[in-house]
mmCIF file of C-alpha atoms in Angstrom:
data_model
loop_
_atom_site.group_PDB
_atom_site.id
_atom_site.type_symbol
_atom_site.label_atom_id
_atom_site.label_comp_id
_atom_site.label_asym_id
_atom_site.label_seq_id
_atom_site.Cartn_x
_atom_site.Cartn_y
_atom_site.Cartn_z
ATOM 1 C CA MET Y 1 -13.756 1.418 -11.819
ATOM 2 C CA LYS Y 2 -11.304 2.475 -14.080
ATOM 3 C CA GLU Y 3 -9.496 0.602 -16.648
ATOM 4 C CA ILE Y 4 -5.666 -0.525 -15.484
ATOM 5 C CA SER Y 5 -4.346 1.717 -18.315
ATOM 6 C CA GLU Y 6 -5.806 4.854 -16.458
ATOM 7 C CA LEU Y 7 -4.351 3.936 -13.151
ATOM 8 C CA THR Y 8 -0.952 5.108 -12.030
ATOM 9 C CA PHE Y 9 1.916 2.938 -10.857
ATOM 10 C CA PRO Y 10 5.285 4.808 -10.394
ATOM 11 C CA ASP Y 11 8.240 2.870 -11.573
ATOM 12 C CA ASP Y 12 10.406 3.432 -8.300
ATOM 13 C CA LEU Y 13 8.120 1.580 -6.117
ATOM 14 C CA ARG Y 14 7.779 -2.119 -5.408
ATOM 15 C CA TYR Y 15 4.551 -4.000 -5.335
ATOM 16 C CA ALA Y 16 2.989 -6.913 -3.239
ATOM 17 C CA GLU Y 17 0.196 -9.429 -4.459
ATOM 18 C CA ASP Y 18 -2.120 -7.903 -2.022
ATOM 19 C CA HIS Y 19 -1.832 -4.714 -3.756
ATOM 20 C CA GLU Y 20 0.360 -2.728 -1.352
ATOM 21 C CA TRP Y 21 3.314 -0.641 -2.428
ATOM 22 C CA ALA Y 22 6.721 -0.329 -0.737
ATOM 23 C CA LYS Y 23 9.217 2.423 -1.372
ATOM 24 C CA GLN Y 24 12.732 2.384 0.070
ATOM 25 C CA ASP Y 25 13.920 5.612 2.004
ATOM 26 C CA GLY Y 26 17.274 5.325 3.262
ATOM 27 C CA ASP Y 27 17.014 2.561 5.870
ATOM 28 C CA THR Y 28 13.349 2.687 6.128
ATOM 29 C CA ILE Y 29 10.378 1.566 3.833
ATOM 30 C CA LYS Y 30 7.186 3.523 3.278
ATOM 31 C CA ILE Y 31 3.999 1.391 2.587
ATOM 32 C CA GLY Y 32 0.691 2.175 1.126
ATOM 33 C CA ILE Y 33 -1.896 0.683 -1.184
ATOM 34 C CA SER Y 34 -1.758 0.812 -5.055
ATOM 35 C CA ASP Y 35 -3.864 3.040 -7.218
ATOM 36 C CA TYR Y 36 -5.661 -0.247 -8.346
ATOM 37 C CA ALA Y 37 -6.452 -1.126 -4.727
ATOM 38 C CA GLN Y 38 -7.926 2.164 -3.713
ATOM 39 C CA ASP Y 39 -9.940 2.125 -7.070
ATOM 40 C CA GLN Y 40 -11.420 -1.194 -6.374
ATOM 41 C CA LEU Y 41 -12.437 -0.175 -3.002
ATOM 42 C CA GLY Y 42 -14.167 3.035 -3.732
ATOM 43 C CA ASP Y 43 -14.567 6.007 -1.378
ATOM 44 C CA ILE Y 44 -12.286 5.291 1.607
ATOM 45 C CA VAL Y 45 -13.845 6.393 4.991
ATOM 46 C CA PHE Y 46 -11.689 5.149 7.729
ATOM 47 C CA VAL Y 47 -8.023 3.891 8.002
ATOM 48 C CA GLU Y 48 -6.932 1.783 10.858
ATOM 49 C CA LEU Y 49 -3.188 1.717 11.344
ATOM 50 C CA PRO Y 50 -0.929 -0.028 14.043
ATOM 51 C CA ALA Y 51 0.989 1.756 16.712
ATOM 52 C CA VAL Y 52 4.699 3.068 16.287
ATOM 53 C CA GLY Y 53 7.048 0.344 17.845
ATOM 54 C CA ASP Y 54 4.725 -2.678 16.717
ATOM 55 C CA THR Y 55 6.452 -5.314 14.838
ATOM 56 C CA PHE Y 56 4.895 -7.657 12.143
ATOM 57 C CA ASP Y 57 6.160 -10.600 10.020
ATOM 58 C CA LYS Y 58 5.907 -10.489 6.272
ATOM 59 C CA GLY Y 59 2.441 -10.762 5.200
ATOM 60 C CA GLY Y 60 1.087 -9.849 8.742
ATOM 61 C CA GLU Y 61 -1.805 -7.876 9.046
ATOM 62 C CA PHE Y 62 -1.155 -4.342 10.094
ATOM 63 C CA GLY Y 63 -4.415 -2.707 9.773
ATOM 64 C CA THR Y 64 -7.737 -2.164 7.761
ATOM 65 C CA VAL Y 65 -9.304 0.207 5.217
ATOM 66 C CA GLU Y 66 -12.992 0.694 5.345
ATOM 67 C CA SER Y 67 -14.896 2.097 2.334
ATOM 68 C CA VAL Y 68 -18.258 2.554 1.424
ATOM 69 C CA LYS Y 69 -18.402 -0.967 -0.318
ATOM 70 C CA ALA Y 70 -16.316 -3.063 2.581
ATOM 71 C CA VAL Y 71 -13.691 -3.225 5.094
ATOM 72 C CA SER Y 72 -10.299 -4.596 3.868
ATOM 73 C CA GLU Y 73 -7.245 -5.928 5.739
ATOM 74 C CA LEU Y 74 -3.972 -4.555 5.120
ATOM 75 C CA TYR Y 75 -0.817 -6.963 4.841
ATOM 76 C CA LEU Y 76 2.714 -6.259 5.334
ATOM 77 C CA PRO Y 77 4.704 -6.727 2.256
ATOM 78 C CA MET Y 78 7.764 -7.241 4.272
ATOM 79 C CA GLY Y 79 8.424 -7.675 7.926
ATOM 80 C CA GLY Y 80 9.693 -4.886 10.411
ATOM 81 C CA GLU Y 81 8.965 -2.430 13.196
ATOM 82 C CA ILE Y 82 6.550 0.449 12.571
ATOM 83 C CA VAL Y 83 8.626 3.477 12.803
ATOM 84 C CA ALA Y 84 5.777 6.051 11.793
ATOM 85 C CA ILE Y 85 2.306 6.226 10.732
ATOM 86 C CA ASN Y 86 0.259 8.642 8.609
ATOM 87 C CA GLU Y 87 -1.673 10.375 11.114
ATOM 88 C CA ALA Y 88 -3.192 12.586 8.601
ATOM 89 C CA LEU Y 89 -5.121 9.606 7.418
ATOM 90 C CA GLU Y 90 -7.243 9.659 10.732
ATOM 91 C CA ASP Y 91 -8.813 12.896 9.636
ATOM 92 C CA THR Y 92 -8.543 12.711 5.940
ATOM 93 C CA PRO Y 93 -8.751 9.017 4.971
ATOM 94 C CA GLU Y 94 -9.471 10.286 1.476
ATOM 95 C CA PHE Y 95 -5.792 10.929 0.831
ATOM 96 C CA VAL Y 96 -5.770 7.296 0.097
ATOM 97 C CA ASN Y 97 -7.946 7.831 -2.654
ATOM 98 C CA ASN Y 98 -6.623 11.080 -3.957
ATOM 99 C CA ALA Y 99 -2.942 10.663 -3.690
ATOM 100 C CA PRO Y 100 -2.084 6.810 -2.627
ATOM 101 C CA TYR Y 101 1.717 7.306 -3.203
ATOM 102 C CA THR Y 102 2.283 10.404 -1.646
ATOM 103 C CA ASP Y 103 -0.366 12.147 1.003
ATOM 104 C CA GLY Y 104 -1.971 8.705 1.233
ATOM 105 C CA TRP Y 105 1.112 6.692 2.322
ATOM 106 C CA MET Y 106 0.075 4.636 5.723
ATOM 107 C CA ILE Y 107 3.000 3.290 7.514
ATOM 108 C CA GLU Y 108 6.917 3.384 7.609
ATOM 109 C CA ILE Y 109 8.948 0.493 8.687
ATOM 110 C CA LYS Y 110 12.481 -0.324 9.714
ATOM 111 C CA PRO Y 111 12.648 -3.781 7.871
ATOM 112 C CA GLY Y 112 13.655 -6.827 9.443
ATOM 113 C CA ASN Y 113 15.029 -8.255 6.446
ATOM 114 C CA PRO Y 114 15.990 -5.846 3.727
ATOM 115 C CA ASP Y 115 16.402 -8.507 1.162
ATOM 116 C CA GLU Y 116 12.413 -8.727 1.196
ATOM 117 C CA TYR Y 117 12.267 -5.498 -0.654
ATOM 118 C CA ASN Y 118 13.873 -6.957 -3.659
ATOM 119 C CA ALA Y 119 11.499 -9.898 -3.686
ATOM 120 C CA LEU Y 120 8.699 -7.795 -4.178
ATOM 121 C CA MET Y 121 7.282 -7.027 -7.824
ATOM 122 C CA ASP Y 122 8.612 -4.268 -10.054
ATOM 123 C CA LYS Y 123 5.806 -2.196 -12.120
ATOM 124 C CA PRO Y 124 6.129 -4.335 -15.094
ATOM 125 C CA ALA Y 125 5.635 -7.652 -12.978
ATOM 126 C CA TYR Y 126 2.816 -6.123 -11.102
ATOM 127 C CA LEU Y 127 1.082 -4.919 -14.118
ATOM 128 C CA ASP Y 128 1.303 -8.502 -15.646
ATOM 129 C CA MET Y 129 -0.487 -9.768 -12.537
ATOM 130 C CA LEU Y 130 -3.109 -7.216 -12.988
ATOM 131 C CA LYS Y 131 -3.747 -7.839 -16.352
ATOM 132 C CA GLY Y 132 -3.928 -11.558 -15.782
ATOM 133 C CA GLN Y 133 -6.708 -10.986 -12.819
ATOM 134 C CA GLU Y 134 -8.909 -9.080 -15.414
ATOM 135 C CA SER Y 135 -9.093 -12.164 -18.169
#
């Protein structure tokens, strides 16, 4: 596993305590897992995602990521309706390891409460949380 300083955390994203990231794109939000999360999981071999049209509350389990080490649940950092899923992950789940913020995005939602986005952590707050977990 890498040191936190070796990982990437884009400034324009918001982060959840469960290590999901969110990026606002007009009136929708793209969601995936952070570089830290994919590094902790190891090589990802399978991603299970919900169906378009499914709705979830904030904190709801929307899928799973299976790595060579374990299966981990994915939690929605904000509530909403699934409007798109990254179908490429079905055949190439390693995108989550190789490019967690671009090719490895997981779902896109239409948020039920757009204010929940602003309640997520910015990069400095997320880094502070990660550094607290190390000690």
